[in-house]
Structures are given as C-alpha cells and as structure tokens.
C-alpha cells in the first residue's frame, strides 16, 4: 500500500470513528455493533441513523444475528477503543413527540458536521480541548486564589527541592492528574524516553508552510522533550507541565470543561506522537518503507477469523490499546478469553456452512508495550448518565500471551475444548456435591453427614422422664389469692400414688378432711389440669428401643455416615483436581514463550464523572513499585497496588494496564556511553539543546533558593536587631527609673564604676513572659507563692544562716519539690509541665546549667514578699545572675530551651481551646485550633517524648471535627436551599478540603478511613436525582475532594491564641482533659 493510500485509509477510519462518536454522544447508545448497523442502514447520514436508533429503542426488537458483527464489511481499523464516555446531559429519546426531537437532533448533527467540514476538528478533539482549556483556566485561576485554598506552591523552595536522584513529580495544573499518570508511565519506559529526548523535527518543516498537524504536533513534541528533560535532570521535586498542556489547549477551541478520560488521552497522545515521528521517518527513509518507532513500540496486529451468515472470512487488523470488558469477569485471562471470542463459533471449526455468525481474534504480532483498557464505565440508560463498575478484577504481574497467538491457534483450540469439557464435568460434580452438602426437601437444608450424625445421637439418647409439676414451687400462693394455698397434689395424683405411699401416718390428714377443707372453694388449676403426661422425656429420645435395635441402627448410621463422608471427600478431591488441571492447562513450556511483565497500572478513584488518577510503576533497578501521584512520588508495594487496583475496595480500581515484553530488556535498560561503557544518568542522558534548557531552569531554581536564604537572613537580622533594641530600652528604663527593674539587672553598687563596667561586659537578657513578674497580681502569682514558700521553709530550717546559704537551701527545696512532680505518673488532666517550666525541663533532660539559671531567675523576682530576708535572698539571686559568665551558660541554648517551652505552652493553649470549642459543638472554630495544635505537637514530639501532648488524642479530635463538619456540610447541601448549599460547600472548600492532605500525608489507617468516609458521603449523591444547578456544583466540587495529592501548599493563618494565667490555664486544661482526655474506641 502506498503512503497516499495509507493516508486516505486513515482519514476514512477516523471519519467513521467520528461519526460513531457523534452518534454515541447524541443517543447515549454504547453498543458499537448497533451504532455501526445504524450508520450502515443510513449510508452515513447521521439524521437517519438517529431516527433509526430512536425507532429501534422504541420498539426494542431482538438483535439480528446477521448484524452482530460487521468485520467483513468494515474497513480495517487500527484502533480498538472503548470510546469517550457519553455526556451526562443525554437527550431522552423516550418522549412522545419524536418528530420534534428528531428535527432538533438533525439540526444539531448538521451543525456539528458542518463545523467538522470547516475546521477539521472532531467532537472527540473538542472534548479534549474542553478539558485542556479548563486545566489552563484552573492553573491561571490558582494565581488568584485566596490563602484558604491549597492550590499554590509553597513559598519555601526547600519544600520543592529534589532529594538526591528521586523521581520527579508533575504538578496538577487543574484536573490534569490523568495527564500526570499517563506521562509518568510512558516516561519510565526508557526506550520511549530516549525516543522523545533524541527527537529532532524534520528539516523540511522549516522551509515549508505548516499543515494543521505540523502546527499542532511539532510544538507539542518540543514541549514534551522539554518536560522529559526536566524530569531527568531537574533539581526540583516536581515540575510544571503547563506548557505542554497549553499546546494541547491551543490546538482546539472550546469553553466547556470536564475531566479527561485516560484512554482517550492516551489514544490522542500516541496518535500525535505517531504523526510527528512519521514525518521524521519519511524524511530519513532511503528508498525503503519508513519505520515509525511509535507504531513499532505500541501497535500490534491480530487476525480476525470468523463466519458471517455462513461465509468464512479472515481479516488482519492493527490495534493499539486493547479494550477489555470488566463486568462479569474475575481476572484478566477471563476478560481476554471473552474478548478473543465473539458470538457462536462452533461453525468456525466445522465443515458445514451454517447461518451462525461469530469470530475469533488471534494475535499475529504483539507490540513490545501491550496496553489494556479496562472498561470500568457503562452508560445507564435509565438514569441517562455513565456509572463506574467497581467489581474486583485480578491481574498477574507476569502475563503469558501464548494462548492468544495465531501460531498456537490449534493448540489453544484443543486446550479450550478440554477446558470446556472439564468445566462441564466440574458443573456436574458441583451439583452432586451440593446434594450432599444441602440435603433435604424443605426450605432448610443441612449436610447429609450431619443429618446422619444427629439421627445417631437421637437413637443413642436415653429417656429421662419427669413430671412438670415437680418444677413448680407449691409453697407460694398463686397470683390473685391470699391466705389460700394450692394442694401439693391433686386427687388424681393421690389416686395414682403407690399403696405404700398412700398409707401410714402421713396420709391421715387426707383421709380425715377438716370442715374448712370440705367447704373449700374450687380453684382453677390450668397447669395441672392441662399438663403433659408425667413420663415426658427431658430431651428428645426414643421411647422404646431394644438393645438389638439400637445396635443394628447405630451400625447402619455409622456405615452410612462413613460412606457419605467418603463420597463428599472424593467429590471435593475431584473438583480440586479439575480446578488444578484448568489452572495448569497453559503451564507447559511451549505455552510460556511470550512473557509480558506488568510495567504500570493507572488507577482511578471516584465515580464516572469525577475522580482522581494516579499510577503505580515498577522500578526494575530498585526492584520495587513506585506510586506516582501528581507531585508526590513514593515507594509502594505489590500489596498496596493490589488493594487500590483490583477493585472492590473503596472506589479505586485499575483503569489501564501496561505490560512490556519481558524478552526485550531494551525497553527499560539504561543507556551506556559508547566510549567509557558507563551507564548514562542525569544530565548525561540529554542532547546538548536539552542540557542547556535544564541547566537554565536549574540556575533559576538555585537563584530562587539564594533569594529565599537572603530573605530569611534579612528577617533574622531584623528580628535580632529588634530584640536588641527592646533589651536596650528595657535596660535604660531599669537604670533611669525607680520602677520595677528587669530580673537580670545588676544589684545596687555604690562605686558606680563597677556597675557601669558590669553593664558593658554583659548585656541584660530579657526573660520569657511567663518568668516576668511586674506585679504580685499577674500571671505569676502562683509562682511567687511557691518561691516564698520555699524561702520560708529554708528559713525555718536554717534560721541563723546567711542570705546566700538560705538561697541555696531554698533552691534545693524547690528543686526537690519540682523533681517529685516531674517523676510522678499523673493522669492527662494533671500536667505539672503547665504549672512550672522546671518540670518541663526535668522531663526533657535539659542541661543542669539551664535549670540553675532558670531557678535563680525565679528567686530573683523583686515582687516577692517585702520582708528583709526575702529582699536579701532576692538580691543575692540577682547578684548571682549577673556574675554568670557567657562561657558558663550558653545563652543561645538557654533561649532555645525557653523558646521550646513557649512553643509547648502555645500548643497547649491551642489544643485546650480547640477541645473546648469541640465540646461546645463549635466545629468550625475548633478545627483550626486542632489542626495547628496537631501540627505543632507533632513537631514537638519529634524532638522528645515529653515535649508535647498525646498525639493519638489530638489526631482523634482533629479527625472527628472534620467528620462532623463534613456531615454538617452534606446536610446543608441536601437541603437544596441556595444559602445553605453555599454555606455547606464553603465549609468544604475552605476548611475540610484543605485539611484532607494533612490526613493523607502520614497514611495512618484511621485517617485514611475518615477521608474515605467523607468522600463516600459526597460520592453517594452521584446516583441520586437532583436539580441541575446542584448537579453542576457537585461535579465542580468533587475533583477537589477526590484529589489524592498530599502536598500542603498554603493554608489558613494560625488562629489568634488567648492569654491565660498559669492558674487559669491549668484549671481549664484540667477540666477539658478530664472530660475529653481519653480517646474513645472508634468504629468505622
């Protein structure tokens, strides 16, 4: 076939596919055979085809076998595609006024066809345009978002810096997770990566006017090269693919947005790449047929062998991505078997010409990269929208394709026939086994072996007879009577007694009744009058059975039960052997010569019209699976892949499987330097032009890091200068005013010169706010009382000692008291760290010098009691503080420990405030306090076990707060009221959605389940009827909720913390922790 003929054939194929897509979108019909039949009947007239389908849907006739499949009449199509999913706004064809409906459809189709003729842009391409334009619009809009959303980059470049040689992620620029999943899967095919990186545009393109394809494909190819080069050599953790997406957007013009389907995008991407490489191949050919590397890498051929109306045919067709139906199958081989056989194929193997129709597919040539599209979406005609199939479908990591090859056709047919025969026999055996396991003729059935066992137990039971009357307490009066008692035995019972029991002294009262007994009122005795016979057994047992009968019966039952058990065991063994035989049918070496190893799995989470994509890709060098989730690239495992990809768990399942030929290692092998023989890595992989491109981008990023460092250094310097100015102002005020002095100012010195030199040698240090005591009525009153109490004890024990000795004794007493608190095992509500900084320091093993200086600062408080001893001790403490040399106590370390305590105190306040608000059901205000408390607390705990609070407790209430808000927002959305809906979605967009990455980032089971519950709550609305405006807003909101990115890019400002005295903080913390300090057991 000439190049011109090939181009014409491709144009015809694409035009036919365009008609099919238009017809599918308008009518909502997904049956490809029915659509082809409609086009054939109408000779390509779309209006007539729609009328045909409308009439056919109204009558619902049985499908004719002769139109089942038109392989022999339809031109060879190199694409086998599931096709784009129909729009949710499907026209209802069930109305009565079909003429008006058909006219409207015909007008719409006429406009669509005219647009195609004028612009050459198909509906499928317009659909992609809508998505790409939405992506660019979202990317531009992200620059204008407020800080309450999480769509912007972190301002800190170190958060975006690549670690060593870790894989580079791709930024989601707005509903483009499908782009990231596909591109990463292809990029990690090293042969494909090399083809793209080393691609150079045809030389003739620069001299000739560009066609539409050249104008579209060649710039995209260059941007793809740039993107791949950054993914190879960038110093960034992730790169921005906006330019490549912009090229795609510019190729089509549309304004409507939807999230793109992975299979459609992959189809179109490979199509464009094929066109780009085809132009290059035609330029480079030397008199021989050009070879297109994209076709050789991704396209294969199969032979369609079939019968149509009794006539046999064979056609060779080309395929790219091979579509497989998921519904009704349990594993990939079952899907493939069903896809390879269409219709009734008995006549294919027989010499008779029957009217049956059907066909088989046999692969004649498999591509090195074999891609399967798993059709997990189906169109619900009743609801008028697509739905996702969540069924479980297993697939192997190594797939042997021998059974589907044309060269093994006869062998496979024999094995298929053998499997069919075995399965028929298996069905009979399972039916026989079922009769043993579900024995009986009624609604309740039991295993026959158990029935025989029960019969044997019944036969061997011994009857134990007793009268029910013996169980009644006859001493108690019956209800409703007073002063009267029932006789212990009735007359009939006495008559039945043996003669020995009826005679004797005990029977005298009954033979000579008193007058009261003779005139007794008859009492109704329902129990004794209607009782069962006195010899009723206590449990079921034979009434009469001889030893001989029992022996014979037990022998029979034992033998029968043994026979039944043997039969059941034999049947189960036969069934297991058949299963094993079927499993091993293709395990001989001759059928394991075409191995394909799983390379990538593209996963979709969500529903048909909203969701998120990511990819699992195998790294053969690290021998592990990697998870590519937009900007996040992490190590994974086969177990995680199975959980997320097989389906049946949550709303996630595989949508596309990419296998590679295991006998062609060049697909994933690194390239070697021809001169040195060393593996090329990093920048060495790139051609010169791309090296310069990546180098320029890396220099820009390094400049950004340098600017950030300069900015941070400037801020630190400004803070340091501000602190120094504040210290100087405090020192000046302490020397020039009789007002309370700084704790660390020097004691009075009559020489003056000494005081001045002391100030020049050591700059006064400002102590933390919780150590400052400007008046006896402020936050430190409790601290002052503790200090005075320690001084009083020291004075009482050592009254005649000097002030210095008393200070040392008081410090020892205070330290011993605080040490005891630090060593106590207290409940959460009694946290002594809140009451005193020394307890915090002791528990976190602060240096001894830090403890000593902090205690001296406590005793240097000039607001202590104004008796002479306290004053003298305060002066000694202040003098000791001033005498401490810089080399004795590292003031940077001292400040660091006090800053750590300030952080602990702020975290405590944030946690306490959040819990109090949660307790009051004010979840909106509580969330930010709990979110920041959790983050601060996690940072504290990373430095020591006793530096923060219970992480599990904070995590629980953070999680519960988000779940409560999610329920509130969902209830508001359900109300349908505009104001309520706006408020509910506002809560989700501004509070819940930005916080979800915080739950995903640490991947704890309870957090993941909470996120799943929140998502399921909103996804449940997809199958419900609602107003169009609600449906539109839900569709717009769900992609944000379902985004699995764990990057936290920007967030709410921290909430303003209230101020508390030590006593008030301790009391309120104790109250809230007593009520909420235990983590309740969380159900699902």
Short mmCIF file of C-alpha atoms in Angstrom, two decimals, residues 136-153 1050:
data_model
loop_
_atom_site.label_atom_id
_atom_site.label_comp_id
_atom_site.label_asym_id
_atom_site.label_seq_id
_atom_site.Cartn_x
_atom_site.Cartn_y
_atom_site.Cartn_z
CA UNK A 136 -5.19 26.12 31.83
CA UNK A 137 -8.00 28.25 33.26
CA UNK A 138 -7.64 26.44 36.57
CA UNK A 139 -3.90 26.98 36.50
CA UNK A 140 -4.32 30.71 35.87
CA UNK A 141 -7.05 30.97 38.45
CA UNK A 142 -4.79 29.35 41.03
CA UNK A 143 -2.67 32.50 40.97
CA UNK A 144 -5.68 34.47 42.19
CA UNK A 145 -6.86 32.06 44.86
CA UNK A 146 -7.04 33.18 48.45
CA UNK A 147 -4.82 31.70 51.10
CA UNK A 148 -7.65 29.48 52.32
CA UNK A 149 -7.08 27.05 49.45
CA UNK A 150 -4.21 24.63 48.88
CA UNK A 151 -3.59 25.01 45.14
CA UNK A 152 -0.46 27.26 45.15
CA UNK A 153 3.21 26.31 45.52
CA UNK A 1050 -0.74 27.14 51.57
#
